[in-house]
Coordinates of C-alpha atoms and ligand atoms in Angstrom, one line a residue:
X1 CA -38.5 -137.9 36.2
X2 CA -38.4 -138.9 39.7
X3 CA -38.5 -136.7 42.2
X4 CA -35.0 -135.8 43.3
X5 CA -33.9 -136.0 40.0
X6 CA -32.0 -132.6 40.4
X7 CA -30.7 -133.4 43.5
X8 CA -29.0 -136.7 42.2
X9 CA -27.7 -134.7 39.5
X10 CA -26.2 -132.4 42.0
X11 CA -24.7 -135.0 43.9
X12 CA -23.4 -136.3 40.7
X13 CA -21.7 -133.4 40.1
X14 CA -20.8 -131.4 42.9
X15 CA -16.4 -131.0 43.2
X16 CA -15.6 -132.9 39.8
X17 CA -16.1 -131.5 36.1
X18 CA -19.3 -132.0 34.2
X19 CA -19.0 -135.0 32.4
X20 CA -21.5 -134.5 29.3
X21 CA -21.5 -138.5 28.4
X22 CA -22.8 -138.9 32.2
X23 CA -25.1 -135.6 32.0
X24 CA -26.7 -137.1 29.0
X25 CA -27.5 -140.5 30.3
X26 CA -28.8 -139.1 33.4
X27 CA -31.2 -136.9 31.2
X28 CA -32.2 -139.4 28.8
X29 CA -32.8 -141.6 31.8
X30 CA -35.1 -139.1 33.3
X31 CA -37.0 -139.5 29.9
X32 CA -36.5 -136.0 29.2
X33 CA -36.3 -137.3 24.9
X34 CA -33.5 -136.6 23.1
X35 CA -34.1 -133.7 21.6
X36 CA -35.0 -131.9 25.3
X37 CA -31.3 -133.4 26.0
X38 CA -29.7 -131.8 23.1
X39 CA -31.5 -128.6 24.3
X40 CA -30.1 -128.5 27.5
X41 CA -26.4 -130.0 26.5
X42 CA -26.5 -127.0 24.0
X43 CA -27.5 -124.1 26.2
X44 CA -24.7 -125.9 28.6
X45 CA -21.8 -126.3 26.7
X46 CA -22.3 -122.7 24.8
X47 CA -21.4 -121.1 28.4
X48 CA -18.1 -119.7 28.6
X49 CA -17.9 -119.8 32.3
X50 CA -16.7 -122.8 34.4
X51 CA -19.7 -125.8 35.2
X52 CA -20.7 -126.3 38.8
X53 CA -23.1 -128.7 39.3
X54 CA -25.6 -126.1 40.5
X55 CA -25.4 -124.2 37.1
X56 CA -26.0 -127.3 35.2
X57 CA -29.4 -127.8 37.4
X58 CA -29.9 -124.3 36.8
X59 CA -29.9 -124.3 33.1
X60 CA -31.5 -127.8 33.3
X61 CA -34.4 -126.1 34.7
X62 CA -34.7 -122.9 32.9
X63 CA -34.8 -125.2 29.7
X64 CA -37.4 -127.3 31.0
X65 CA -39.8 -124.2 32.2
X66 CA -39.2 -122.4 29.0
X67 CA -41.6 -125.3 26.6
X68 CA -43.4 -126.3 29.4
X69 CA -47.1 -124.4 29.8
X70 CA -47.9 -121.2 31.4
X71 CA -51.6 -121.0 31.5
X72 CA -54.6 -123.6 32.0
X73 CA -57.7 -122.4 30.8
X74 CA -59.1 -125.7 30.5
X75 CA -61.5 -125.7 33.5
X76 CA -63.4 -122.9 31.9
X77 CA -66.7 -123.3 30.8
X78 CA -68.3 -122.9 27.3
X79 CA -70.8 -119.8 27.6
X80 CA -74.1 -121.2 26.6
X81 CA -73.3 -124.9 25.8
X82 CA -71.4 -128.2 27.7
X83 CA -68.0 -128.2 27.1
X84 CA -66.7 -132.1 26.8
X85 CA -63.6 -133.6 28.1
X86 CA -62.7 -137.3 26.4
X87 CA -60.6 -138.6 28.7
X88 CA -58.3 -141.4 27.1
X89 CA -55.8 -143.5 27.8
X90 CA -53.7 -147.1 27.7
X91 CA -55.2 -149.6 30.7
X92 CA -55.2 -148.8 34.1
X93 CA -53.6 -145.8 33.8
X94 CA -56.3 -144.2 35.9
X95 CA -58.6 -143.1 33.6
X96 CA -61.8 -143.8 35.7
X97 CA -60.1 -142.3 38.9
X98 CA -59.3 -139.0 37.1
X99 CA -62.2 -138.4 35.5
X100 CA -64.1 -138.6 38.6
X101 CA -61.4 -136.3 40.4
X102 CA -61.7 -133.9 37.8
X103 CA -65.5 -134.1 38.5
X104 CA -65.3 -133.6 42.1
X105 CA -62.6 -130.8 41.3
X106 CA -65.0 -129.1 39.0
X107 CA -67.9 -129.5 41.7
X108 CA -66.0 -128.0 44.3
X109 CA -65.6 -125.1 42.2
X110 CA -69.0 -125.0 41.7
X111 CA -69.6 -126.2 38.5
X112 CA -72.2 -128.9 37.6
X113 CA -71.0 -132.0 35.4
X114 CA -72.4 -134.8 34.5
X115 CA -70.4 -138.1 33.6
X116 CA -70.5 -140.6 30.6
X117 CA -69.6 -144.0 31.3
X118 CA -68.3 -144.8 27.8
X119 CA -66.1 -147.7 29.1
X120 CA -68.7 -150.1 27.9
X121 CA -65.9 -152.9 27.9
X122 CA -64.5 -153.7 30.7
X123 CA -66.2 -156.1 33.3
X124 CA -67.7 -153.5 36.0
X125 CA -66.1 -150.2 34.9
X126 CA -69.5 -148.8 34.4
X127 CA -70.2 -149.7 38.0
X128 CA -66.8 -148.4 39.0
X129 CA -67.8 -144.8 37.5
X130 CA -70.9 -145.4 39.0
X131 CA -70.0 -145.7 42.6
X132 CA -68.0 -142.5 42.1
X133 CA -71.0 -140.7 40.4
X134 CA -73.0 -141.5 43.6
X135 CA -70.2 -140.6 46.4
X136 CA -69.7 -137.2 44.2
X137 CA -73.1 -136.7 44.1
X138 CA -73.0 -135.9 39.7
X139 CA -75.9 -137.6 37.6
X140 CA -74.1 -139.7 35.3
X141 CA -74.9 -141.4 31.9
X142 CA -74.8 -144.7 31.4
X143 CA -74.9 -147.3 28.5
X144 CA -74.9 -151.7 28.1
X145 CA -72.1 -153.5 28.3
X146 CA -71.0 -154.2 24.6
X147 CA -72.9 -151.1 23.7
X148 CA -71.9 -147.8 21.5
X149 CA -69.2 -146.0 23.6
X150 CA -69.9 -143.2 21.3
X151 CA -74.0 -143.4 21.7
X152 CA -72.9 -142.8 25.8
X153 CA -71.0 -139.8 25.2
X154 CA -73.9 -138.8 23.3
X155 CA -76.3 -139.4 25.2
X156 CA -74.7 -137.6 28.1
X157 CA -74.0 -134.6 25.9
X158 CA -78.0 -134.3 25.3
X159 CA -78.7 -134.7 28.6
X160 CA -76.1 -132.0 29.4
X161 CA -77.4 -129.5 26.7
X162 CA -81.2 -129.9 28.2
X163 CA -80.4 -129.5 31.7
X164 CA -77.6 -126.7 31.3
X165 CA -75.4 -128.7 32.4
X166 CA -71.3 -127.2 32.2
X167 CA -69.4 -130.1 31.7
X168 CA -70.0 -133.6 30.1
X169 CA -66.6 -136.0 31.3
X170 CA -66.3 -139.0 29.4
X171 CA -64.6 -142.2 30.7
X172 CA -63.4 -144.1 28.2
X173 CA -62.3 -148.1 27.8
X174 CA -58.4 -148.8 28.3
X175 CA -57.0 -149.2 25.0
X176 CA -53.4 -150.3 23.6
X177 CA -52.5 -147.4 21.8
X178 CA -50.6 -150.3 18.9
X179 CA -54.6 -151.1 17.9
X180 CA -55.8 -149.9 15.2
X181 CA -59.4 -150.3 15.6
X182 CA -59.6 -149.9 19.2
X183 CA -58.1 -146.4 18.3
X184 CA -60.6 -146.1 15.2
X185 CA -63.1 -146.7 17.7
X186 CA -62.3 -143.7 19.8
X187 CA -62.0 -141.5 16.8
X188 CA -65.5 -142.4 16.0
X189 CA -66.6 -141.5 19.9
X190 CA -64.8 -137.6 18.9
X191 CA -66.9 -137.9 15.4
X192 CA -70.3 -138.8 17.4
X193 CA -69.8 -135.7 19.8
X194 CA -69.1 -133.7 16.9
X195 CA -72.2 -134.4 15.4
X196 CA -73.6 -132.6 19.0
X197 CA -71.6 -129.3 18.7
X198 CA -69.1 -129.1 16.0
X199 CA -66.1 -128.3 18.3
X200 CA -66.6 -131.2 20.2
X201 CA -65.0 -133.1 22.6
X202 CA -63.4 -129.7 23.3
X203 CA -60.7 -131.4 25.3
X204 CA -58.8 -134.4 24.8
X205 CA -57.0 -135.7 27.9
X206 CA -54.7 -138.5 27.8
X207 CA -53.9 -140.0 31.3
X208 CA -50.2 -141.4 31.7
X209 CA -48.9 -143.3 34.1
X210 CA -45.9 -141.5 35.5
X211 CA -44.1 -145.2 36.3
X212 CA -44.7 -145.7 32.8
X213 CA -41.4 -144.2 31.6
X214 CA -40.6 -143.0 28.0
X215 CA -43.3 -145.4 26.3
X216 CA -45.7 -142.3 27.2
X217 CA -43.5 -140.5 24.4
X218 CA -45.2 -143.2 22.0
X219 CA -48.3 -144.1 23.4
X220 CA -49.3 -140.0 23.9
X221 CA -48.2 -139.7 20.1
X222 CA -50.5 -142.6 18.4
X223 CA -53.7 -141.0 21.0
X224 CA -52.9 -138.0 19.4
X225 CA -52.8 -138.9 15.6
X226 CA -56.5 -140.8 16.7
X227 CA -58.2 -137.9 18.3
X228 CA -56.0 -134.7 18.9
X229 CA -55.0 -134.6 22.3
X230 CA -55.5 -130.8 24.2
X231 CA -53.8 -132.4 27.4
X232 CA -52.3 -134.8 29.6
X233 CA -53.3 -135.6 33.0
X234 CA -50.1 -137.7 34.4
X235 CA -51.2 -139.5 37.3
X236 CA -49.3 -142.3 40.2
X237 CA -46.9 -139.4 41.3
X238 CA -47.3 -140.3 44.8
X239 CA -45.5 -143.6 43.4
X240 CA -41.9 -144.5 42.2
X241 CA -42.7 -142.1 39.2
X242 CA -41.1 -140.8 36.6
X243 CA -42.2 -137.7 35.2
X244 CA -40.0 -137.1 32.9
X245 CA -41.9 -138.2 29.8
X246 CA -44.7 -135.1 30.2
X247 CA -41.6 -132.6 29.1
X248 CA -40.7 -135.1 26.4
X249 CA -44.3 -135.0 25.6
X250 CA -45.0 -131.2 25.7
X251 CA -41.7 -130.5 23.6
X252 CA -42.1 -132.8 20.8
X253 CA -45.9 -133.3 20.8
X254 CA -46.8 -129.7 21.7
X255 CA -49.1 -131.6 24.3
X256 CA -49.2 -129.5 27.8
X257 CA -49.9 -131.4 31.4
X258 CA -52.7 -130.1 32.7
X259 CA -52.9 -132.0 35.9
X260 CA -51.3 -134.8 38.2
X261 CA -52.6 -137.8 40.0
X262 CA -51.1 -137.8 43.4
X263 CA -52.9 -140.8 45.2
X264 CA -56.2 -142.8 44.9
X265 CA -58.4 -140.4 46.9
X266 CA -60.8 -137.7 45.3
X267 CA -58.7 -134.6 46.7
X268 CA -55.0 -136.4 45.4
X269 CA -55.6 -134.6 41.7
X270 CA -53.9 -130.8 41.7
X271 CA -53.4 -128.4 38.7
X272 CA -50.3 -129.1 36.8
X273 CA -48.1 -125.7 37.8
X274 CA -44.8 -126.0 35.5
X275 CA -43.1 -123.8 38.0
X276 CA -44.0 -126.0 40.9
X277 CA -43.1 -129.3 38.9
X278 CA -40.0 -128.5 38.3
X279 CA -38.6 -127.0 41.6
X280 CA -40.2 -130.7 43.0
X281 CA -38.1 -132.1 40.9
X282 CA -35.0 -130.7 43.0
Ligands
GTP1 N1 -51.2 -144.3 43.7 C1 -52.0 -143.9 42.8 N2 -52.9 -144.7 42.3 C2 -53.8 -144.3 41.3 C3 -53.7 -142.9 40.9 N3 -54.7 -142.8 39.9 C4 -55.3 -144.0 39.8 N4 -54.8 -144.9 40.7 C5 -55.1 -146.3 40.9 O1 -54.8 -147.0 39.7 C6 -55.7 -148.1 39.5 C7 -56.4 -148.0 38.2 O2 -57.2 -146.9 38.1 P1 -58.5 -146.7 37.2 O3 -59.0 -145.3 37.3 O4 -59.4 -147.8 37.3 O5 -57.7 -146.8 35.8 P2 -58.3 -146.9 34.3 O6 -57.4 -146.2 33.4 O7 -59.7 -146.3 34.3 O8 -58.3 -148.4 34.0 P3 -59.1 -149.2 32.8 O9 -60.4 -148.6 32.7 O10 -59.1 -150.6 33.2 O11 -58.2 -149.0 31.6 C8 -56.7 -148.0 40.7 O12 -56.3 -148.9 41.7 C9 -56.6 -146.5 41.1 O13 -56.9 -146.4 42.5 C10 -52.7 -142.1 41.4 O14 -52.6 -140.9 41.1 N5 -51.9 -142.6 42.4
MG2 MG1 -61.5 -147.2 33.7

């Protein structure tokens, strides 16, 4: 949903009668999913009172806020063991960029992490998570190209474990969700960690790309069938983004946002606050 979204809505609206054919192309065009669209046109057209356009926004919002997450006890660490976050996602959806963001995040807060560069694919991508690794001043565990993602993740899980080390962030390859064994390849990664601690990779994150629009819906859903996503992080904001697709995603995936990419720089990553998100998007 772009930012605005609400506004244009308003605008839409404002001194004529809601017209629901309109309302519901504007929502569906915010890739709100259809059955988030339903919800809303549901809730609307059971009121008995007349429509302004500031009660449609209204409901629109209370809708939204009501399946989208309250808490975010993601950043807490395990008690006496690392706690792993696989971060996954479709290419250059900013995978590498968030995960060191979330380690600098996590650093600030004074935790230690160490990060796994399990993109063993991609020309340079361990070098990319490398330069971050030494700006952010994390150890980081790396692998050969061509090598074992999975062995990397391990690997930096052991290394976590010996040095009590919180957090173990694992950067993995860009992957079209529509391959099958690129996708069994990242279930086998989640299988590996497993062997380490049994409730391993404790989170799953899938990055989106908010100009990506409603093919999030389908890429977030085939991630999820692969390794059981705990999270998205939603990232390009700061860009013509649509948003839209994490309420789609959190309503008929279950799948909450936990943050959002604002920018290419370390500090442009921020909590996802429902409440926040959706007032922005007025
Ligand atoms: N404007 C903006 N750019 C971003 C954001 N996050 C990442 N980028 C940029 O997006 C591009 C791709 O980022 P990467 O982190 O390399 O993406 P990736 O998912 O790791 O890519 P692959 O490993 O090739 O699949 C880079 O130019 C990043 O600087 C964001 O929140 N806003
Ligand atoms: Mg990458």
């Amino acid at each position: 949903m772009a930012f605005g979204f609400f506004k244009s809505l308003i605008q839409k609206f404002t001194g004529r009668p809601v017209d629901w054919d309109e309302l519901e192309e504007a929502l569906i065009r915010a890739d709100l999913g259809v059955p988030m669209t339903q919800r809303i046109l549901t809730t609307l057209q059971a009121r008995t009172e007349k429509l302004t356009a500031e009660s449609v926004v209204e409901v629109a919002r209370e809708e939204i806020l009501k399946v989208l997450p309250r808490d975010n006890l993601m950043l807490r660490p395990l008690a006496s063991k690392p706690k792993v976050v696989l971060v996954v996602g479709v290419n250059g959806t900013g995978k590498t960029t968030s995960s060191a963001k979330l380690a600098g995040f996590l650093k600030r807060k004074g935790h230690s992490v160490v990060l796994a560069a399990a993109d063993t694919f991609r020309a340079a991508a361990i070098e990319q998570l490398g330069i971050w690794a030494e700006r952010l001043d994390v150890p980081i565990v790396q692998g050969q190209y061509n090598g074992d993602p999975a062995a990397v993740c391990f690997d930096a899980y052991q290394r976590a474990d010996r040095e009590n080390i919180e957090f173990v962030l694992c950067d993995t390859a860009g992957r079209l969700h529509t391959k099958t064994n690129l996708m069994g390849e990242l279930s086998k990664v989640k299988r590996t960690l497993a062997k380490c601690d049994a409730s391993a990779p404790h989170e799953c994150l899938l990055v989106v790309d908010a100009t990506t629009g409603s093919n999030a819906l389908q890429q977030a859903r085939e991630f999820h069938q692969a390794v059981q996503l705990t999270g998205l992080i939603v990232t390009k904001l700061d860009g013509s983004g649509k948003g839209g697709c994490v309420i789609a995603i959190q309503n008929e995936l279950g799948i909450p946002t936990r943050f959002v990419g604002t920018g290419e720089k370390l500090e442009d990553l921020a909590f996802f606050e429902s409440r926040q998100f959706v007032e922005q998007m007025l």
